[in-house]
Short mmCIF file of C-alpha atoms in Angstrom, two decimals:
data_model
loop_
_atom_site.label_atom_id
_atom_site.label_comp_id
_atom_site.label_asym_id
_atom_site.label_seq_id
_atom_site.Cartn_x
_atom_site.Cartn_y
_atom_site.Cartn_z
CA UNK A 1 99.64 118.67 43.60
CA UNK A 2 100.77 119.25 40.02
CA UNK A 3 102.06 121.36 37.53
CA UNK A 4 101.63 124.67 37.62
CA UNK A 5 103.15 126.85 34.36
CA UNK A 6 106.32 128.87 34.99
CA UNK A 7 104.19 132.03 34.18
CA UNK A 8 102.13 131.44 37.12
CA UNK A 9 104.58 130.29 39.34
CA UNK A 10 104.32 132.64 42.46
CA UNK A 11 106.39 133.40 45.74
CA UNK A 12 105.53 130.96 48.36
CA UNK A 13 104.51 128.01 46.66
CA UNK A 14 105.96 124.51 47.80
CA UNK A 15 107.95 122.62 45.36
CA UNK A 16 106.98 118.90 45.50
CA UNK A 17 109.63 117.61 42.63
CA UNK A 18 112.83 117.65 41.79
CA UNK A 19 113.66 120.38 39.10
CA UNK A 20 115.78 118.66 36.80
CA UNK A 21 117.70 120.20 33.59
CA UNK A 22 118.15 118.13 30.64
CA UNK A 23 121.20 116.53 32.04
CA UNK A 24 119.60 115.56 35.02
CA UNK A 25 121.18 117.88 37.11
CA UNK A 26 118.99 119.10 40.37
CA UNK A 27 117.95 122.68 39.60
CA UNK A 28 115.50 122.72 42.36
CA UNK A 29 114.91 120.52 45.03
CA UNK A 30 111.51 118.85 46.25
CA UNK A 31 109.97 121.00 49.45
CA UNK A 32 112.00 124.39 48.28
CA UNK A 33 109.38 127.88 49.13
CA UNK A 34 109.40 129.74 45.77
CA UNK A 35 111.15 133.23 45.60
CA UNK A 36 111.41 135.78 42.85
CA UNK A 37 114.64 134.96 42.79
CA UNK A 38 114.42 131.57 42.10
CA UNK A 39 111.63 131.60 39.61
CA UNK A 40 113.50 134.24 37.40
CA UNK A 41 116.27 132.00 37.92
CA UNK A 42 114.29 129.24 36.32
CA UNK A 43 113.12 131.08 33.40
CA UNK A 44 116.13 131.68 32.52
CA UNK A 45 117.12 127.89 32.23
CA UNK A 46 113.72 127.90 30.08
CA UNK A 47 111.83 125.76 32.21
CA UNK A 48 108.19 125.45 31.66
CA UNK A 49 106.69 124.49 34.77
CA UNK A 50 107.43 123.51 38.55
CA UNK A 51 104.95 120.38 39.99
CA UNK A 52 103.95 122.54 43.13
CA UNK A 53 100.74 121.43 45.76
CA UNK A 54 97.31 122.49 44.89
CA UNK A 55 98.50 123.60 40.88
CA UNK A 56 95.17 123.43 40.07
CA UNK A 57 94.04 126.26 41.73
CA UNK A 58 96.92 128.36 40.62
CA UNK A 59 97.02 127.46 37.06
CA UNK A 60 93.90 129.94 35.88
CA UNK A 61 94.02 133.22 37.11
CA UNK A 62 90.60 133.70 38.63
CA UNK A 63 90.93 130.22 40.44
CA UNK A 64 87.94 129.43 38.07
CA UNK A 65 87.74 126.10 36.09
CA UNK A 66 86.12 126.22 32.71
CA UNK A 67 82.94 124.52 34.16
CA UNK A 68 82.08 126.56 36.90
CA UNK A 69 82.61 129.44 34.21
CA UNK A 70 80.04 127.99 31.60
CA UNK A 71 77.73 127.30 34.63
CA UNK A 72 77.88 130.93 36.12
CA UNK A 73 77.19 132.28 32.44
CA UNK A 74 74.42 130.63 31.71
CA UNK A 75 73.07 131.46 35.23
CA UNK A 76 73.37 135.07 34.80
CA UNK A 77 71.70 134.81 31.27
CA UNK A 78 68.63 132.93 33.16
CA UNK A 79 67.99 135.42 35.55
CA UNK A 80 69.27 138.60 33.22
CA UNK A 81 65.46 140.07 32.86
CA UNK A 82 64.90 139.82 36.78
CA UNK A 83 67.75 141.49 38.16
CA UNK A 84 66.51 144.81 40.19
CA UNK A 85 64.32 142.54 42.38
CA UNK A 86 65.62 141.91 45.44
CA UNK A 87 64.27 138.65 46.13
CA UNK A 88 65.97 137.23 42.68
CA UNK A 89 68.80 138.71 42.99
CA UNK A 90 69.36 137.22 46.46
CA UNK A 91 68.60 133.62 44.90
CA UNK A 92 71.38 134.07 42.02
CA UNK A 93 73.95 135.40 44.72
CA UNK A 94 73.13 131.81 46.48
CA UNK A 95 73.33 129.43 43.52
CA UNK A 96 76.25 131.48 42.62
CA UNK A 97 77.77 130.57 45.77
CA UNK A 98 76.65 127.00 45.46
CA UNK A 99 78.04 126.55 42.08
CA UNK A 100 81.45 128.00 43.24
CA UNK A 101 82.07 126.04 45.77
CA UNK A 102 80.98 122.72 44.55
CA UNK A 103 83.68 123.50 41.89
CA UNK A 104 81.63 122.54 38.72
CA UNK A 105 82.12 118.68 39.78
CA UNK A 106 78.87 117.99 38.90
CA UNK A 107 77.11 120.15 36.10
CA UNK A 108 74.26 117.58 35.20
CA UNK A 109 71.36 118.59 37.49
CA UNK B 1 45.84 139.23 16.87
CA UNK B 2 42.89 137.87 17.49
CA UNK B 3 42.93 135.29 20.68
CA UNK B 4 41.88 132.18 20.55
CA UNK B 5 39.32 131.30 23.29
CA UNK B 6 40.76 128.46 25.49
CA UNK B 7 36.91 127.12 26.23
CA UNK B 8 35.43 127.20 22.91
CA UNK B 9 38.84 125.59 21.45
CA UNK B 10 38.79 122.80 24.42
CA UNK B 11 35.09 122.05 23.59
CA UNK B 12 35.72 121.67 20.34
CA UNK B 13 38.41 119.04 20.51
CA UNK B 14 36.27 115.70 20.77
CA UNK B 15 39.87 113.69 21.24
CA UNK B 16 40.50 115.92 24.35
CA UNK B 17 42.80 113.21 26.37
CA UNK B 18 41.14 111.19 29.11
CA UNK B 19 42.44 109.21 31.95
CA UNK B 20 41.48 105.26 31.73
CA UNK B 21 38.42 104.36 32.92
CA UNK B 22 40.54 102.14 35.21
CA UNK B 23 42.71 104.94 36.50
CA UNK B 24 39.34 107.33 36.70
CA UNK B 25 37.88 105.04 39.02
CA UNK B 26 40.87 104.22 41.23
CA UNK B 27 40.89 108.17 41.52
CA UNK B 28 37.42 108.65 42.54
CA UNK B 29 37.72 105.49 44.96
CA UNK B 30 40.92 106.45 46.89
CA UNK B 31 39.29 110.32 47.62
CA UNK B 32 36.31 108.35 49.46
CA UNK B 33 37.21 107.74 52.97
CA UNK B 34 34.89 105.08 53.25
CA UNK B 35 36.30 103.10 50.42
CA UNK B 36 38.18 99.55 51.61
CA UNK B 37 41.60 98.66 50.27
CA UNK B 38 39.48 95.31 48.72
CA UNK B 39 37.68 97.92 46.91
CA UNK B 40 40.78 99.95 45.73
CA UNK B 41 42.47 96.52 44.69
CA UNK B 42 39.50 95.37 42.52
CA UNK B 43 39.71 98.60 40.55
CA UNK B 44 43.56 98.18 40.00
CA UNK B 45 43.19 94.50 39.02
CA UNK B 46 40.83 95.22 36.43
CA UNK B 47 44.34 96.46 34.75
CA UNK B 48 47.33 93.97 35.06
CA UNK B 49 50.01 96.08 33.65
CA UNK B 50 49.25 98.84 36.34
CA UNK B 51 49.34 95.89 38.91
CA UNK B 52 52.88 95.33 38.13
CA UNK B 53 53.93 98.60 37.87
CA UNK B 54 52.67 99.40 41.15
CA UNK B 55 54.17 96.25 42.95
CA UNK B 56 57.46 97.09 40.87
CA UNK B 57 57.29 100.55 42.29
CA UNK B 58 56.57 99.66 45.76
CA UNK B 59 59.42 97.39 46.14
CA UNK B 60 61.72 99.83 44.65
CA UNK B 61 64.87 101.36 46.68
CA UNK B 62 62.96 104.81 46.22
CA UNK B 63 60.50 103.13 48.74
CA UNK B 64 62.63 101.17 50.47
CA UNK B 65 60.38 98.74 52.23
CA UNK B 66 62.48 95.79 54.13
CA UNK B 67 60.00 93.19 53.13
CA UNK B 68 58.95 92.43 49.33
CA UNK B 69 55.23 93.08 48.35
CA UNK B 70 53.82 90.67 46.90
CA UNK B 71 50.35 91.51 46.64
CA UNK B 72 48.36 94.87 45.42
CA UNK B 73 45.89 94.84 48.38
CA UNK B 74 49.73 94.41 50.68
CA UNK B 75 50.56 97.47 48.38
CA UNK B 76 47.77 99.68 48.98
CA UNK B 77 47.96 98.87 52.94
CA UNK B 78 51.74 99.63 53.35
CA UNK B 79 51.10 102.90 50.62
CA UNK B 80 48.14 104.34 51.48
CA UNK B 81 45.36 105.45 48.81
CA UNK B 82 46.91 108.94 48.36
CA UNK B 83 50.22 107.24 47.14
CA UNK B 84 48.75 104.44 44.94
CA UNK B 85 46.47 107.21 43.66
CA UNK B 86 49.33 109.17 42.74
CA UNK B 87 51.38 106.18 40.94
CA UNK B 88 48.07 105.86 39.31
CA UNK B 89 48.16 109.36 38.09
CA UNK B 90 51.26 109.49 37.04
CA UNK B 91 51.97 106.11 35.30
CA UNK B 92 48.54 107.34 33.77
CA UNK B 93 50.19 110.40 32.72
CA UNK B 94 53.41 109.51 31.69
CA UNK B 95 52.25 106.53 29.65
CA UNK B 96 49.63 109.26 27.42
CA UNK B 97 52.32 111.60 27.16
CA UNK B 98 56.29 109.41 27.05
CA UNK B 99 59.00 111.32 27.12
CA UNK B 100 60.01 109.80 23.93
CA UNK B 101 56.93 111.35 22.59
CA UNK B 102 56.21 115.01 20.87
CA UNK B 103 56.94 116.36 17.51
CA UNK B 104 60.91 117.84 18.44
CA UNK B 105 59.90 121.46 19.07
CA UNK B 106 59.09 120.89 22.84
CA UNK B 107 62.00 119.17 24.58
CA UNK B 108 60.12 116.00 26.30
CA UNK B 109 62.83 114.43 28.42
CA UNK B 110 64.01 117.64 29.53
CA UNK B 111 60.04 118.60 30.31
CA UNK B 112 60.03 115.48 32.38
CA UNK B 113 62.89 116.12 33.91
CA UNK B 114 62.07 119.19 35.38
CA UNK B 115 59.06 118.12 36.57
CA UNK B 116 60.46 115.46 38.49
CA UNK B 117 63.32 118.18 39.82
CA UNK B 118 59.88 120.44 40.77
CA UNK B 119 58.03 117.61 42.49
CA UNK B 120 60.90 116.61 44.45
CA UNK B 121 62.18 120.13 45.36
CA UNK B 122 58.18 120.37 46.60
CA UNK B 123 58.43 117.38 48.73
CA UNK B 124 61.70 118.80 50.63
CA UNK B 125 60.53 122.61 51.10
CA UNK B 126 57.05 120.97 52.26
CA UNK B 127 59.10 118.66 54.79
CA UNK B 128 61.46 121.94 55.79
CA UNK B 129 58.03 123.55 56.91
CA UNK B 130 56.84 119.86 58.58
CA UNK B 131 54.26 119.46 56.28
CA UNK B 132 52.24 115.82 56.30
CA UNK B 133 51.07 114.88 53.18
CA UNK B 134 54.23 115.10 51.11
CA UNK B 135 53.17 112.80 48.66
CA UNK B 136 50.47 114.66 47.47
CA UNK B 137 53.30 117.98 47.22
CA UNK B 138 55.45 115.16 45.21
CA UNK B 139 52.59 114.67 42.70
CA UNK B 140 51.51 118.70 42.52
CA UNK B 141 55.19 119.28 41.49
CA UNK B 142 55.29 116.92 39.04
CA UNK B 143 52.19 117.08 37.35
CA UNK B 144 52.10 121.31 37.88
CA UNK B 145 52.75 121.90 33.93
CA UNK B 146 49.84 119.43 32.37
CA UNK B 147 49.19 122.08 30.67
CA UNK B 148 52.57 122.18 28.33
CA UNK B 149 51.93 118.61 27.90
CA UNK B 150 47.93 118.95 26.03
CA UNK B 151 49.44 122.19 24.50
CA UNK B 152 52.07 119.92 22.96
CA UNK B 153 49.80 117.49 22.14
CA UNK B 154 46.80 119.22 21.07
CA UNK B 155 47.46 122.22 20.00
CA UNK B 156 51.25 121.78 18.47
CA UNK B 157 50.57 124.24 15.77
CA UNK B 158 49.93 127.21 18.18
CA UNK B 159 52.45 126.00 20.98
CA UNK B 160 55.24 125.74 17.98
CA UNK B 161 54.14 129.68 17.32
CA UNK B 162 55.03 129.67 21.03
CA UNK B 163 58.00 128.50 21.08
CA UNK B 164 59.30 130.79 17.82
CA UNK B 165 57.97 133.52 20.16
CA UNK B 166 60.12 132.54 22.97
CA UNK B 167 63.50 131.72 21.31
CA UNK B 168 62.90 135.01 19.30
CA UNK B 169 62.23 137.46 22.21
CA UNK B 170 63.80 135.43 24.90
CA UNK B 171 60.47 135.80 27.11
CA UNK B 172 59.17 132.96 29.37
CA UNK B 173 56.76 130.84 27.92
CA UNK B 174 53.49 131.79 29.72
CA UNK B 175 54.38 135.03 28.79
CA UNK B 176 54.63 134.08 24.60
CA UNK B 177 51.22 131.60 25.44
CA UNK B 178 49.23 134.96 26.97
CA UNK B 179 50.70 137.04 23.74
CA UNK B 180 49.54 134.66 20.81
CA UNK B 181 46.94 132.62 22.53
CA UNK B 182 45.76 134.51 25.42
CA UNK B 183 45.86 132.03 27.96
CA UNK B 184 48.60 129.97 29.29
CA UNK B 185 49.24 126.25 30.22
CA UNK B 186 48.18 126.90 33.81
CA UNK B 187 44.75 127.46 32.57
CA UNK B 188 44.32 124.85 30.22
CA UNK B 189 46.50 122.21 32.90
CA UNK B 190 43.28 123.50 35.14
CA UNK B 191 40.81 122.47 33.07
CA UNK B 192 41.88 118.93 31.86
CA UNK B 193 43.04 118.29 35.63
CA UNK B 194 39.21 119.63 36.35
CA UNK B 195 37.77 117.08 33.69
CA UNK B 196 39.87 114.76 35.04
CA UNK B 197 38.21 114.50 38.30
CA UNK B 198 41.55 115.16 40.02
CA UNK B 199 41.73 115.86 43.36
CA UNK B 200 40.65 119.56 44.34
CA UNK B 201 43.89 120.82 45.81
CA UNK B 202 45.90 119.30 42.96
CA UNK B 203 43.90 121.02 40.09
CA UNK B 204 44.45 124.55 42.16
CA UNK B 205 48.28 123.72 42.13
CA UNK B 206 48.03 123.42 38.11
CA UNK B 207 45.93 126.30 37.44
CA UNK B 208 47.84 128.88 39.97
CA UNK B 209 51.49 127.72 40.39
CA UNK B 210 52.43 131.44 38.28
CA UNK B 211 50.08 132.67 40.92
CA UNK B 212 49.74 130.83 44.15
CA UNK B 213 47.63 133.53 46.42
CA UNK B 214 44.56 132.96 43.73
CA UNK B 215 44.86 129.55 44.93
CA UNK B 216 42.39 130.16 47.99
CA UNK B 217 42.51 127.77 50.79
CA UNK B 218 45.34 125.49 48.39
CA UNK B 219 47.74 128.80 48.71
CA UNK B 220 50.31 127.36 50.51
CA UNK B 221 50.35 124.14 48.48
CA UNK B 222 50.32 126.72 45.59
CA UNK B 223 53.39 128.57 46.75
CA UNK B 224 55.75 125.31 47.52
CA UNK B 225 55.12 124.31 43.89
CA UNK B 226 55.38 128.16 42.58
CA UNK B 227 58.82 128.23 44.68
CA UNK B 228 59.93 124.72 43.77
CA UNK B 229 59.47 125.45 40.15
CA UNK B 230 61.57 128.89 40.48
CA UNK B 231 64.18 127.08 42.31
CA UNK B 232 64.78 124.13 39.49
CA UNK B 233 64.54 126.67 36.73
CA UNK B 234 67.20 128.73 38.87
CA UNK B 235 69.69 126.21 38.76
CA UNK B 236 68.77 124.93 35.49
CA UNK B 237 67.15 121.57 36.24
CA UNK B 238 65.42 120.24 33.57
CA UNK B 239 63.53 121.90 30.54
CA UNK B 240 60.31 124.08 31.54
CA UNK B 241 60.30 125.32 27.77
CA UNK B 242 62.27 128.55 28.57
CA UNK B 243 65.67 129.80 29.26
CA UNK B 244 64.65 132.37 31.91
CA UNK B 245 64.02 132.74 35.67
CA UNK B 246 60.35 133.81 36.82
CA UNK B 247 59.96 136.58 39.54
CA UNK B 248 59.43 134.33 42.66
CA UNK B 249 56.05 135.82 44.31
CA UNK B 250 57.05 137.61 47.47
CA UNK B 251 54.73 135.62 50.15
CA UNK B 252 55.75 132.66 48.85
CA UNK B 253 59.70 133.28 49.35
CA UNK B 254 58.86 134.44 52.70
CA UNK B 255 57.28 131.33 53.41
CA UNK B 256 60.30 129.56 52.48
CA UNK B 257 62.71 131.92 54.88
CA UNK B 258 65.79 129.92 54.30
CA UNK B 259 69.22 131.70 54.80
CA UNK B 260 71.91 131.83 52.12
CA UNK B 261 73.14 128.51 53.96
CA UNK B 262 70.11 126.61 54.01
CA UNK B 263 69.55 127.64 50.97
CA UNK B 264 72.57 125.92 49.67
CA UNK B 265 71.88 123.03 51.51
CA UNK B 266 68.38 122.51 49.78
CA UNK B 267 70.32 122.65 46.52
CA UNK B 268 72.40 120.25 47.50
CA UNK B 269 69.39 118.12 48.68
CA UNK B 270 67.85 118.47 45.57
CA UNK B 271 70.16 117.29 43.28
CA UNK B 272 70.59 114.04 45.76
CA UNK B 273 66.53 113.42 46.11
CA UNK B 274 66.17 113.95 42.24
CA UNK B 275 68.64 111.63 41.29
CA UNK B 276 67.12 108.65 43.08
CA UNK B 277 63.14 110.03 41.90
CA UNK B 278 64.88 109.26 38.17
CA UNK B 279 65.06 105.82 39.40
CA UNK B 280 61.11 105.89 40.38
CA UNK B 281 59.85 107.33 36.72
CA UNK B 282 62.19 104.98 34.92
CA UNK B 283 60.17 102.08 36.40
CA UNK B 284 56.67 103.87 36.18
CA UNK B 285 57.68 104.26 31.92
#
């Protein structure tokens, strides 16, 4: 769980806070689905962000974390003269794989 | 330009690096089958440092034995002559060339550090294809560029050219060595390896890892290293000198035949084994 920005709030997701204003009045109760509805509703009050499970994979965009970017670019610059054999290219698609999944929690090989 | 010729420059280098007479022996000893381990412990005792390192080594977590060694000849028994020759080797090695050493332009550490990734990624692709004698695949990965290392050494005005070469183009390095020196480190790892009396298969790995089917009857041998080394520089393990992937020859990636998923799990393997092989070169230093 945690915070995911207003901007990327989406339908579906699981509130797992209160929504308070600055009075401390309940906007939006813990375990509420996201609609459009109620997210326009909420940007209206100007609230940044909604604590919602698994934030972190809806905070970037491309579910990608900064880490596993730098990792991927620096693969594809390593293998950028040998692409057109098949043999390399199958290799990259696997660390590629590899590197995604792990999530970039360990980029010191 | 005109190319240097690798033979005439070798010969002409009187300070040409050689192993300890110690070491030399304990090589030529452990490749006779008829040598005793009382004959193999003499030779080591001669040098007290390497007596300790290799009881320090043996009792290390990277061996694991339940009971302590306390003796060499206990050592050499439990080990075996082709591992004590190879912790001979490389404390040999490693001690001639630290990775402290060098003049800056070649990255030491990270040269060590792949060859440590390259000998251990050897060791699991030899024990995927239920090879025996993985120690002597651990030992052919790690020593495979000895070449880089006298290059660096010995010729650190040319292999600086080199390395201008290969930032500036962004080509591998055995392809800036065959431009301005015309020949590479394979060739001149295969000579000092040859000089050095090292075993036959070993000095084959050295001189054809770019090239394992040249590598006659030590082909396959050849083509674990050739892979292993494509592999670490794949997923950037370590510092081979270069920023750029090799083509990976096509028998020897058929020889490996792993699926995408395998091939993930060796990976993950890898970076596992080669943490706790840090462990093993921290103690031979």
């Amino acid at each position: 769980m945690g915070m995911v920005d207003i901007d990327n709030a989406r339908e579906g997701m699981i509130s797992v806070e209160d929504v308070l204003n600055k009075q401390g009045n309940v906007l939006l109760k813990k375990g509420t689905i996201l609609t459009k509805a109620l997210i326009g509703k909420l940007k209206s009050l100007r609230i940044s962000g909604v604590c919602v499970k698994n934030a972190e994979e809806n905070n970037n965009t491309d579910n990608t974390s900064p880490e596993v970017s730098t990792q991927l670019e620096e693969l594809e610059h390593r293998f950028s003269d040998v692409m057109g054999n098949a043999i390399m290219e199958e290799l990259m698609a696997a660390i590629k794989e590899y590197i995604e999944e792990k999530g970039g929690s360990n980029g010191t090989y | 330009m005109a190319h240097i010729n690798l033979e005439n420059k070798l010969a002409k280098i009187i300070d040409l690096p050689t192993l300890s007479v110690v070491a030399n022996n304990i090589i030529l000893i452990t490749q006779n089958p008829k040598s005793s381990a009382l004959e193999v412990g003499m030779a080591i005792s001669q040098d007290q440092a390497l007596v300790s390192k290799i009881l320090r080594i043996a009792n290390s977590t990277f061996y694991g034995f339940p009971k302590e060694i306390t003796t060499i000849t206990h050592a050499i028994v439990i080990l075996g002559f082709a591992n004590i020759r190879n912790l001979v080797l490389t404390a040999s090695i490693v001690d001639m060339f630290p990775s402290s050493g060098g003049d800056g332009h070649f990255d030491r550490e990270g040269f060590w550090n792949h060859s440590l990734a390259c000998g251990v990624t050897s060791k699991l692709i030899a024990k995927r294809l239920g090879i025996n004698n993985l120690e002597e695949v651990f030992i052919s990965g790690l020593l495979h560029d000895l070449g880089k290392l006298i290059l660096d050494t010995y010729f650190s005005e040319d292999f600086t050219r080199v390395f201008c070469m290969v930032e500036e183009k962004e080509i591998l390095i055995r392809e800036a060595e065959q431009e301005l020196l015309g020949f590479d480190h394979a060739a001149v790892g295969g000579i000092v390896a040859d000089k050095w009396n090292l075993p036959p298969a070993l000095i084959k790995v050295i001189r054809f890892h770019h090239n394992p089917p040249l590598a006659n009857e030590s082909m396959r041998m050849a083509a674990i290293v050739h892979l292993a080394d494509a592999l670490c520089r794949a997923i950037g393990m370590g510092n081979g000198g270069d920023s750029k992937v090799p083509c990976i020859n096509e028998d020897s990636w058929k020889l490996l035949g792993l699926s995408r998923q395998r091939m993930k799990r060796l990976f993950s393997e890898m970076e596992k084994e080669i943490a706790n092989a840090k462990a093993l070169l921290a103690l031979v230093e």
